[in-house]
Short mmCIF file of C-alpha atoms and ligand atoms in Angstrom, two decimals:
data_model
loop_
_atom_site.label_atom_id
_atom_site.label_comp_id
_atom_site.label_asym_id
_atom_site.label_seq_id
_atom_site.Cartn_x
_atom_site.Cartn_y
_atom_site.Cartn_z
CA MET F 200 8.83 19.51 -1.20
CA LYS F 201 12.41 18.24 -0.73
CA LEU F 202 13.27 14.64 -0.05
CA TYR F 203 16.58 12.94 0.78
CA ASN F 204 17.84 9.47 -0.04
CA LEU F 205 17.86 7.34 3.09
CA LYS F 206 21.20 5.86 1.90
CA ASN F 207 22.79 9.23 1.10
CA TYR F 208 21.43 12.36 2.82
CA TYR F 209 23.19 14.50 0.23
CA GLU F 210 21.14 13.19 -2.69
CA GLN F 211 18.15 15.45 -2.45
CA VAL F 212 15.34 15.88 -4.96
CA ASN F 213 11.94 17.51 -5.22
CA PHE F 214 8.69 15.66 -5.17
CA LEU F 215 8.20 15.36 -8.90
CA LYS F 216 11.69 14.04 -9.39
CA ALA F 217 11.21 11.46 -6.58
CA VAL F 218 8.01 10.29 -8.23
CA LYS F 219 9.78 10.05 -11.54
CA ILE F 220 12.88 8.12 -10.45
CA GLY F 221 11.30 6.15 -7.64
CA LEU F 222 14.52 5.19 -5.92
CA GLY F 223 17.71 7.08 -5.33
CA GLU F 224 21.35 5.91 -5.56
CA ASN F 225 22.11 2.46 -4.19
CA GLN F 226 18.35 1.79 -4.28
CA GLY F 227 17.79 4.20 -1.48
CA LEU F 228 14.32 5.31 -0.52
CA PHE F 229 13.34 8.95 -0.58
CA PHE F 230 12.06 10.56 2.63
CA PRO F 231 10.73 14.10 3.23
CA ILE F 232 13.21 16.60 4.72
CA ASP F 233 10.40 18.60 6.30
CA LEU F 234 7.56 16.85 7.96
CA PRO F 235 4.43 19.12 8.00
CA ILE F 236 2.70 19.55 11.33
CA LEU F 237 -0.83 20.52 12.03
CA HIS F 238 -1.96 22.17 15.33
CA LYS F 239 -4.76 20.80 17.29
CA ASN F 240 -7.27 23.42 16.03
CA GLN F 241 -6.13 22.85 12.45
CA ILE F 242 -6.81 19.16 12.86
CA GLU F 243 -10.24 19.93 14.26
CA GLU F 244 -10.94 22.15 11.24
CA MET F 245 -9.83 19.52 8.83
CA ILE F 246 -11.87 16.77 10.45
CA GLU F 247 -14.93 18.86 9.50
CA MET F 248 -14.00 18.96 5.82
CA ASP F 249 -15.17 16.41 3.29
CA PHE F 250 -12.71 13.73 2.14
CA LEU F 251 -11.66 15.32 -1.13
CA THR F 252 -11.22 18.86 0.19
CA ARG F 253 -9.19 17.51 3.15
CA SER F 254 -7.12 15.23 0.96
CA VAL F 255 -6.12 18.17 -1.28
CA LYS F 256 -5.08 20.09 1.79
CA ILE F 257 -3.00 17.16 3.21
CA LEU F 258 -1.23 16.52 -0.12
CA SER F 259 -0.57 20.18 -0.73
CA MET F 260 1.11 20.41 2.63
CA PHE F 261 3.74 17.96 1.40
CA ILE F 262 3.94 18.80 -2.27
CA GLY F 263 3.90 22.64 -1.80
CA ASN F 264 4.13 24.74 -4.89
CA GLU F 265 5.52 22.06 -7.20
CA ILE F 266 1.96 21.54 -8.49
CA GLU F 267 -0.54 24.36 -8.75
CA ILE F 268 -3.28 23.90 -6.26
CA SER F 269 -6.01 23.96 -8.92
CA LYS F 270 -4.29 21.19 -10.78
CA LEU F 271 -3.64 19.14 -7.62
CA LYS F 272 -7.30 19.50 -6.81
CA LYS F 273 -8.20 18.08 -10.22
CA TYR F 274 -5.77 15.16 -9.79
CA VAL F 275 -7.04 14.29 -6.32
CA TYR F 276 -10.72 14.48 -7.44
CA HIS F 277 -9.90 12.23 -10.37
CA ALA F 278 -7.79 9.72 -8.36
CA PHE F 279 -10.30 9.41 -5.47
CA SER F 280 -13.49 9.30 -7.64
CA PHE F 281 -14.74 6.15 -5.88
CA PRO F 282 -16.32 5.39 -2.48
CA GLY F 283 -13.86 6.16 0.35
CA PRO F 284 -13.33 4.35 3.62
CA LYS F 285 -16.26 2.82 5.54
CA ILE F 286 -16.31 1.97 9.21
CA ILE F 287 -18.09 -1.30 10.02
CA PRO F 288 -18.59 -2.07 13.77
CA VAL F 289 -17.61 -5.62 14.75
CA THR F 290 -17.58 -5.58 18.58
CA LYS F 291 -18.22 -2.94 21.24
CA ASN F 292 -14.80 -1.34 20.78
CA ILE F 293 -13.51 -2.71 17.45
CA SER F 294 -14.53 -1.77 13.99
CA CYS F 295 -13.22 -2.61 10.54
CA CYS F 296 -12.07 0.32 8.42
CA GLU F 297 -12.87 -0.92 4.94
CA LEU F 298 -10.60 0.52 2.29
CA PHE F 299 -11.68 -1.72 -0.53
CA HIS F 300 -14.54 0.08 -2.32
CA GLY F 301 -12.40 1.27 -5.20
CA PRO F 302 -12.32 -0.09 -8.82
CA THR F 303 -9.99 -3.04 -8.03
CA LEU F 304 -11.42 -3.73 -4.61
CA ALA F 305 -8.28 -3.15 -2.53
CA PHE F 306 -6.79 -0.16 -0.71
CA LYS F 307 -4.08 0.04 -3.29
CA ASP F 308 -6.48 1.99 -5.55
CA PHE F 309 -5.87 5.10 -3.49
CA GLY F 310 -2.13 5.16 -4.00
CA ALA F 311 -1.99 3.74 -7.54
CA ARG F 312 -4.64 6.13 -8.91
CA PHE F 313 -3.02 9.22 -7.38
CA MET F 314 0.36 8.14 -8.71
CA ALA F 315 -1.13 7.70 -12.21
CA GLN F 316 -2.31 11.30 -12.02
CA ILE F 317 1.15 12.56 -11.08
CA ILE F 318 2.81 10.49 -13.79
CA SER F 319 0.44 11.92 -16.38
CA HIS F 320 1.23 15.41 -15.03
CA LEU F 321 4.97 14.68 -15.52
CA ASN F 322 4.43 13.13 -18.93
CA LYS F 323 3.09 16.10 -20.90
CA LYS F 324 5.94 15.99 -23.42
CA ASN F 325 5.04 12.67 -25.13
CA ASN F 326 8.05 10.81 -23.69
CA ILE F 327 7.41 7.15 -23.23
CA VAL F 328 7.27 5.98 -19.62
CA THR F 329 7.53 2.36 -18.57
CA ILE F 330 5.95 1.55 -15.27
CA LEU F 331 7.68 -1.56 -13.91
CA THR F 332 6.36 -3.08 -10.74
CA ALA F 333 6.21 -6.24 -8.74
CA THR F 334 3.00 -7.38 -7.11
CA SER F 335 2.11 -9.84 -4.47
CA GLY F 336 -1.48 -9.64 -5.61
CA ASP F 337 -3.26 -6.34 -5.40
CA THR F 338 -0.76 -3.76 -6.58
CA GLY F 339 -0.86 -5.27 -10.00
CA ALA F 340 -4.61 -4.74 -10.47
CA ALA F 341 -4.61 -1.27 -8.92
CA VAL F 342 -1.64 -0.07 -10.99
CA ALA F 343 -2.91 -1.75 -14.22
CA HIS F 344 -6.35 -0.20 -13.89
CA ALA F 345 -4.99 3.21 -12.91
CA PHE F 346 -2.78 3.41 -15.98
CA TYR F 347 -4.91 1.39 -18.47
CA LYS F 348 -4.95 3.08 -21.89
CA ALA F 349 -2.91 6.02 -20.51
CA LYS F 350 -1.14 7.78 -23.35
CA ASN F 351 2.64 7.08 -23.67
CA VAL F 352 2.67 4.81 -20.62
CA ARG F 353 3.53 1.14 -20.79
CA VAL F 354 2.93 -0.95 -17.71
CA VAL F 355 4.98 -4.09 -16.99
CA ILE F 356 3.92 -6.13 -13.95
CA LEU F 357 5.80 -9.07 -12.44
CA TYR F 358 4.15 -11.48 -10.07
CA PRO F 359 4.87 -14.86 -8.56
CA GLN F 360 3.15 -17.53 -10.65
CA GLY F 361 0.53 -19.57 -8.78
CA LYS F 362 0.97 -17.54 -5.58
CA ILE F 363 -1.82 -15.05 -6.18
CA SER F 364 -5.53 -15.85 -6.32
CA LEU F 365 -7.00 -16.59 -9.77
CA LEU F 366 -9.31 -13.58 -9.46
CA GLN F 367 -6.46 -11.33 -8.48
CA GLU F 368 -4.66 -12.56 -11.60
CA LYS F 369 -7.75 -12.18 -13.85
CA LEU F 370 -8.16 -8.59 -12.67
CA PHE F 371 -4.90 -7.39 -14.25
CA CYS F 372 -3.56 -10.07 -16.63
CA THR F 373 -6.54 -9.94 -18.98
CA LEU F 374 -6.40 -6.24 -19.91
CA GLY F 375 -3.86 -6.20 -22.75
CA GLU F 376 -3.32 -2.85 -24.58
CA ASN F 377 -0.53 -1.05 -22.70
CA ILE F 378 -0.46 -3.56 -19.85
CA THR F 379 2.15 -6.41 -20.01
CA THR F 380 2.12 -9.02 -17.32
CA ILE F 381 4.86 -11.50 -16.47
CA ALA F 382 4.34 -14.59 -14.32
CA ILE F 383 7.66 -15.44 -12.61
CA ASP F 384 8.40 -19.00 -11.55
CA GLY F 385 9.50 -17.85 -8.04
CA SER F 386 8.51 -15.83 -4.92
CA PHE F 387 7.39 -12.25 -4.63
CA ASP F 388 10.80 -11.38 -3.11
CA GLU F 389 12.42 -12.65 -6.31
CA CYS F 390 10.06 -10.44 -8.37
CA GLN F 391 10.99 -7.52 -6.27
CA GLU F 392 14.68 -8.24 -6.76
CA LEU F 393 14.20 -8.35 -10.53
CA VAL F 394 12.55 -4.99 -10.43
CA LYS F 395 15.45 -3.60 -8.36
CA THR F 396 17.95 -5.00 -10.84
CA ALA F 397 16.12 -3.38 -13.71
CA PHE F 398 16.34 -0.03 -12.00
CA HIS F 399 20.02 -0.51 -11.75
CA ASP F 400 20.40 -1.05 -15.46
CA ASP F 401 21.35 2.28 -17.03
CA GLU F 402 20.53 1.15 -20.59
CA LEU F 403 17.00 0.11 -19.48
CA ARG F 404 16.42 3.26 -17.54
CA LYS F 405 17.36 5.45 -20.47
CA LYS F 406 15.65 3.57 -23.25
CA THR F 407 12.34 2.85 -21.51
CA GLY F 408 11.90 5.78 -19.12
CA LEU F 409 11.62 3.24 -16.28
CA ASN F 410 9.44 4.10 -13.31
CA SER F 411 8.27 1.99 -10.43
CA ALA F 412 4.74 2.11 -9.12
CA ASN F 413 5.65 0.13 -6.05
CA SER F 414 4.78 1.39 -2.61
CA ILE F 415 8.36 2.69 -2.60
CA ASN F 416 7.00 5.51 -4.72
CA ILE F 417 6.44 8.50 -2.50
CA SER F 418 3.27 9.58 -4.35
CA ARG F 419 1.52 6.42 -3.35
CA LEU F 420 2.47 6.76 0.27
CA LEU F 421 1.28 10.36 0.51
CA ALA F 422 -2.07 9.49 -1.04
CA GLN F 423 -2.53 6.84 1.60
CA ILE F 424 -2.22 9.40 4.46
CA CYS F 425 -5.60 10.83 3.34
CA TYR F 426 -7.66 7.81 4.38
CA TYR F 427 -6.27 7.80 7.89
CA PHE F 428 -7.63 11.30 8.39
CA GLU F 429 -10.94 10.18 6.89
CA ALA F 430 -11.18 7.11 9.19
CA TYR F 431 -10.58 9.46 12.15
CA ALA F 432 -13.27 11.83 10.89
CA LEU F 433 -15.72 8.99 10.54
CA ILE F 434 -15.51 7.72 14.15
CA ASN F 435 -17.09 9.53 17.06
CA PRO F 436 -15.20 11.85 19.49
CA GLU F 437 -15.28 9.19 22.24
CA GLN F 438 -13.65 6.64 19.94
CA ARG F 439 -11.03 9.16 18.84
CA ARG F 440 -9.71 9.57 22.32
CA ASN F 441 -7.70 6.34 22.50
CA LEU F 442 -7.42 5.14 18.96
CA VAL F 443 -5.40 2.02 18.06
CA ILE F 444 -5.09 1.01 14.40
CA SER F 445 -3.99 -2.52 13.41
CA ILE F 446 -2.61 -2.89 9.95
CA PRO F 447 -2.03 -6.07 7.94
CA CYS F 448 1.50 -5.47 6.66
CA GLY F 449 3.39 -6.77 3.68
CA ASN F 450 5.77 -4.10 2.30
CA PHE F 451 4.85 -1.79 5.22
CA GLY F 452 3.67 1.11 2.95
CA ASN F 453 0.35 1.21 4.69
CA LEU F 454 1.91 1.45 8.11
CA THR F 455 4.37 4.14 6.81
CA ALA F 456 1.41 6.25 5.66
CA GLY F 457 -0.35 5.83 8.99
CA LEU F 458 2.77 6.88 10.86
CA LEU F 459 3.09 9.94 8.58
CA ALA F 460 -0.54 10.82 9.42
CA LYS F 461 0.33 10.58 13.13
CA SER F 462 3.53 12.63 12.64
CA MET F 463 1.38 15.44 11.17
CA GLY F 464 -0.51 15.51 14.43
CA LEU F 465 -3.47 13.22 13.80
CA PRO F 466 -4.16 11.78 17.28
CA ILE F 467 -3.67 8.08 16.73
CA LYS F 468 -2.54 6.53 19.96
CA SER F 469 -0.69 3.53 18.59
CA PHE F 470 -0.33 1.12 15.70
CA ILE F 471 -0.09 -2.59 15.51
CA ALA F 472 2.06 -4.04 12.66
CA ALA F 473 0.40 -7.31 11.90
CA THR F 474 2.09 -9.94 9.66
CA ASN F 475 1.38 -13.48 8.58
CA ALA F 476 4.01 -16.20 8.95
CA ASN F 477 6.45 -13.97 7.05
CA ASP F 478 7.52 -12.36 10.29
CA THR F 479 10.81 -10.62 9.60
CA VAL F 480 9.62 -7.41 11.32
CA PRO F 481 7.89 -8.99 14.40
CA ARG F 482 11.06 -11.04 15.00
CA PHE F 483 13.17 -7.89 14.53
CA LEU F 484 11.09 -5.99 17.02
CA LYS F 485 11.36 -8.83 19.49
CA THR F 486 15.07 -9.68 19.10
CA GLY F 487 16.73 -6.71 17.45
CA LEU F 488 17.98 -8.90 14.71
CA TRP F 489 17.10 -8.34 11.11
CA LYS F 490 17.04 -11.84 9.63
CA PRO F 491 14.70 -12.42 6.68
CA TYR F 492 13.89 -16.07 6.09
CA ASN F 493 12.71 -17.46 2.77
CA CYS F 494 9.28 -16.28 1.78
CA ILE F 495 6.41 -18.60 2.85
CA SER F 496 3.13 -18.90 0.92
CA THR F 497 0.11 -18.18 3.12
CA ILE F 498 -3.65 -17.54 2.66
CA SER F 499 -2.97 -13.78 3.14
CA ASN F 500 -0.79 -13.83 0.00
CA ALA F 501 -0.55 -10.03 -0.48
CA MET F 502 1.58 -10.07 2.71
CA ASP F 503 3.94 -12.92 1.68
CA ILE F 504 6.96 -10.68 1.81
CA SER F 505 10.00 -11.33 3.92
CA ARG F 506 12.06 -8.33 2.87
CA PRO F 507 9.66 -5.42 3.35
CA ASN F 508 10.71 -2.47 1.21
CA ASN F 509 9.32 0.30 3.30
CA TRP F 510 10.77 -0.71 6.69
CA PRO F 511 13.69 1.74 6.47
CA ARG F 512 11.14 4.56 6.21
CA VAL F 513 9.34 3.37 9.34
CA GLU F 514 12.63 3.38 11.25
CA GLU F 515 13.57 6.80 9.87
CA LEU F 516 10.25 8.25 11.02
CA PHE F 517 10.59 6.85 14.53
CA HIS F 518 14.08 8.23 14.61
CA ARG F 519 13.03 11.71 13.32
CA LYS F 520 10.06 12.02 15.70
CA LYS F 521 12.04 10.58 18.61
CA TRP F 522 9.31 7.95 19.06
CA LYS F 523 10.31 4.71 20.69
CA LEU F 524 10.12 1.60 18.40
CA LYS F 525 8.92 -0.39 21.42
CA THR F 526 5.62 1.56 21.38
CA LEU F 527 4.79 -0.14 18.12
CA GLY F 528 2.52 -3.13 18.60
CA PHE F 529 3.32 -6.19 16.47
CA GLY F 530 2.73 -9.84 15.97
CA SER F 531 2.66 -12.68 13.45
CA VAL F 532 -0.39 -14.83 12.78
CA SER F 533 -0.32 -18.36 11.24
CA ASP F 534 -2.79 -19.56 8.61
CA GLU F 535 -4.45 -21.83 11.10
CA ILE F 536 -5.13 -18.93 13.53
CA THR F 537 -6.17 -16.71 10.61
CA THR F 538 -8.80 -19.28 9.72
CA GLU F 539 -10.13 -19.36 13.28
CA GLU F 540 -10.27 -15.55 13.29
CA LEU F 541 -12.28 -15.50 10.10
CA LEU F 542 -14.79 -17.88 11.70
CA LYS F 543 -14.94 -15.69 14.82
CA LEU F 544 -15.61 -12.64 12.65
CA LYS F 545 -18.36 -14.55 10.90
CA HIS F 546 -19.89 -15.28 14.29
CA MET F 547 -19.84 -11.54 15.03
CA GLY F 548 -21.77 -11.10 11.78
CA TYR F 549 -18.88 -9.90 9.69
CA ILE F 550 -17.62 -11.63 6.57
CA SER F 551 -13.93 -10.75 6.14
CA GLU F 552 -10.89 -12.06 4.37
CA PRO F 553 -7.45 -13.37 5.49
CA HIS F 554 -5.49 -10.09 5.46
CA ALA F 555 -7.91 -8.22 7.69
CA ALA F 556 -8.29 -11.23 9.91
CA VAL F 557 -4.62 -11.17 10.72
CA ALA F 558 -4.94 -7.55 11.83
CA TYR F 559 -8.13 -8.31 13.75
CA LYS F 560 -6.53 -11.16 15.73
CA LEU F 561 -3.71 -9.03 17.07
CA LEU F 562 -5.98 -6.05 17.74
CA ARG F 563 -8.39 -8.15 19.69
CA GLU F 564 -5.52 -9.55 21.79
CA GLN F 565 -3.65 -6.29 22.36
CA ILE F 566 -6.39 -3.71 22.78
CA GLN F 567 -7.03 -2.30 26.30
CA ASN F 568 -10.50 -1.81 27.73
CA HIS F 569 -10.58 1.95 27.42
CA GLU F 570 -9.30 1.94 23.83
CA PHE F 571 -11.06 1.93 20.53
CA GLY F 572 -9.58 -0.21 17.72
CA LEU F 573 -9.77 -0.12 14.01
CA PHE F 574 -8.34 -2.93 11.87
CA LEU F 575 -7.87 -2.15 8.19
CA GLY F 576 -9.90 -4.06 5.67
CA THR F 577 -7.35 -3.94 2.86
CA ALA F 578 -9.21 -6.05 0.22
CA HIS F 579 -12.75 -7.14 -0.57
CA PRO F 580 -13.47 -10.75 0.54
CA VAL F 581 -14.46 -11.59 -2.99
CA LYS F 582 -10.81 -11.27 -4.07
CA PHE F 583 -10.15 -14.34 -1.98
CA LYS F 584 -13.39 -15.96 -2.97
CA ASN F 585 -12.24 -19.61 -2.88
CA ILE F 586 -10.46 -19.41 0.53
CA VAL F 587 -13.21 -17.42 2.15
CA GLU F 588 -16.04 -19.55 0.79
CA ASN F 589 -14.29 -22.76 1.88
CA ILE F 590 -13.54 -21.59 5.38
CA LEU F 591 -16.84 -19.81 6.06
CA ASN F 592 -19.17 -21.94 4.07
CA VAL F 593 -20.86 -18.93 2.55
CA LYS F 594 -21.37 -17.76 -1.06
CA ILE F 595 -19.79 -14.43 -2.02
CA SER F 596 -20.98 -12.93 -5.25
CA LEU F 597 -18.77 -11.17 -7.73
CA PRO F 598 -19.18 -7.48 -8.33
CA LYS F 599 -19.74 -6.57 -11.97
CA ASN F 600 -16.24 -5.63 -12.99
CA LEU F 601 -14.85 -8.88 -11.62
CA LYS F 602 -17.55 -10.83 -13.45
CA LEU F 603 -16.30 -9.46 -16.77
CA SER F 604 -12.61 -10.12 -16.29
CA SER F 605 -13.11 -13.57 -14.78
CA LYS F 606 -14.18 -14.82 -18.17
CA MET F 607 -11.23 -13.35 -20.13
CA PRO F 608 -8.08 -15.22 -20.99
CA ILE F 609 -4.84 -14.56 -19.15
CA LEU F 610 -2.30 -12.89 -21.39
CA SER F 611 0.86 -13.23 -19.25
CA HIS F 612 4.34 -14.24 -20.26
CA TYR F 613 5.65 -17.12 -18.20
CA ILE F 614 9.37 -17.05 -17.29
CA LYS F 615 12.00 -18.12 -14.74
CA PRO F 616 13.44 -15.41 -12.51
CA ASP F 617 16.10 -14.47 -15.08
CA PHE F 618 16.83 -10.83 -15.51
CA SER F 619 18.02 -11.07 -19.17
CA LYS F 620 14.54 -12.33 -20.17
CA ILE F 621 12.87 -9.44 -18.36
CA LYS F 622 15.18 -7.06 -20.05
CA LYS F 623 14.31 -8.43 -23.49
CA ILE F 624 10.63 -7.96 -22.84
CA LEU F 625 11.16 -4.43 -21.58
CA LEU F 626 13.15 -3.46 -24.65
CA SER F 627 10.72 -5.08 -27.09
C1 PLP G 250 -0.71 -4.89 -0.41
C2 PLP G 250 -1.60 -5.50 0.61
C3 PLP G 250 -1.23 -5.52 1.96
C4 PLP G 250 0.06 -5.08 2.46
O1 PLP G 250 0.20 -3.65 2.45
P1 PLP G 250 1.64 -2.99 2.51
O2 PLP G 250 1.43 -1.54 2.38
O3 PLP G 250 2.51 -3.58 1.44
O4 PLP G 250 2.21 -3.32 3.87
C5 PLP G 250 -2.21 -6.06 2.85
N1 PLP G 250 -3.39 -6.55 2.41
C6 PLP G 250 -3.70 -6.48 1.10
C7 PLP G 250 -5.05 -7.09 0.73
C8 PLP G 250 -2.82 -5.96 0.14
O5 PLP G 250 -3.20 -6.01 -1.13
#
C-alpha cells in the first residue's frame, strides 16, 4: 500500500512506514494513492461473511502484501476480540449502531487495538517506541489499554485537565507501568498542538522513537472501516436501500473511515457530520470559510475540538471520488438541545449519552421518509455517568472493569501547556 503526504504528493511511503511515522513533512497527513474498489457482487459476498473474516479481507485490500495474510489475520483476531457493533432500534426508521462494547467502552477500541498490533509487528527488534497522543477523553483509555504492558512501548498521553469525565480519567490515568499521563492546564486543541510540536522536534523523534496513536494514524482509520461493513451486514435488505449514517464528530476520523467504506463501494447513501457547539466544520460547509474559534467545553466532551485533524482527508476523498461536498449532511447541536434529545431518547425507551444524542438530533431532523438512519453510539452511557444520571434521572451501573479503576488513584503529572516540560518528561 502506497500513501502520499497531503502537503507534498512526492513524499510517498508504504503502510508500515506511515504507521510508524504518523505524519509526513510539514505535519501532512498520509492518504492512500490507490483506493480499493469492490464490485456489487463482491460486496454481497462480503456481507455474508462473519465480522472477523470480512475485516481481514477489507484490511488486506489496503495493506496488500506488506503483512503476510496469516499474520494479518492473527492481528485482526487479536485486536477485535470483543463484542462488535450492535444495532438497537429506536424509532421505525432510526436505530443506534452501538460501537462501545469493547474493553474501554468506546468505539476507539477498534482503531487503537488494531494499531497496537501493527506497532508490535513493527517493533520486533527491541527498539523502544514512545506512543505520544492527545486525548479529548476516549482515545486515552483505548490507547492505554491497547498498549498496557506491551514490551518496549512507552505510552504518554496528554489530556485537558478537568475537561474529561472523572470516569474517563480513571480509566487510563490509574494504570501506571508503561503508561504516563499528563493533565494539561488548557484545552484539547492545546494538547494536540503540543503533540504536533513534539513530532517536529528531531531530538525527541530520534531519542524516543516517537509515534502518535491519534486518529491521524492511518492504521486506526483503516480498522474503523470494518465496522461500517458490519453495521450494513446487520441491517435488513430493505433498510440497506437508502441508508443514512449520522456521526458524532470531533477529529473527524470516524467520518473519514465511513467515507472510505463508501468509496470502496459499500452502498451508504449519505452521511451527516454532527458536531456540538465546536462547529468549525458546519460553519465551513455553510459559508465556505474555515475559521476555528476557541474551543468550548460541552457535555459531549470527546467532540470539544475546533481544529479537527482529519478534515483534510475528508476533503481529499471528496475530491478524489468527485463527490460534491454539498451532499454531506451537517449541523451543530448545543448542550441545551443535546439534553432535550437525551430525554426524547429516554422516552423512546433508549438510554443514551451526549455524543450519540448530538448525532440522533440531526438524523431525526434530516432523514427523509423513505430512508433508514443509523446514528453511531460512540461511547457507553456509563462513561458519562454523572451527566446522564442527572439529566435522565436514572441509575447506570458500572461494568466490572470500570468498578476496579474507579477506586484507584490518578497518577498523572499536572503541567501548564509548556512544550519544554513535556519534552523533559518524554526524555526522562
Ligand atoms: C472520539 C470520540 C468522538 C469523535 O470521533 P472522531 O473520530 O474524533 O470524530 C465522538 N464520540 C466519542 C464518545 C468519542 O470518544
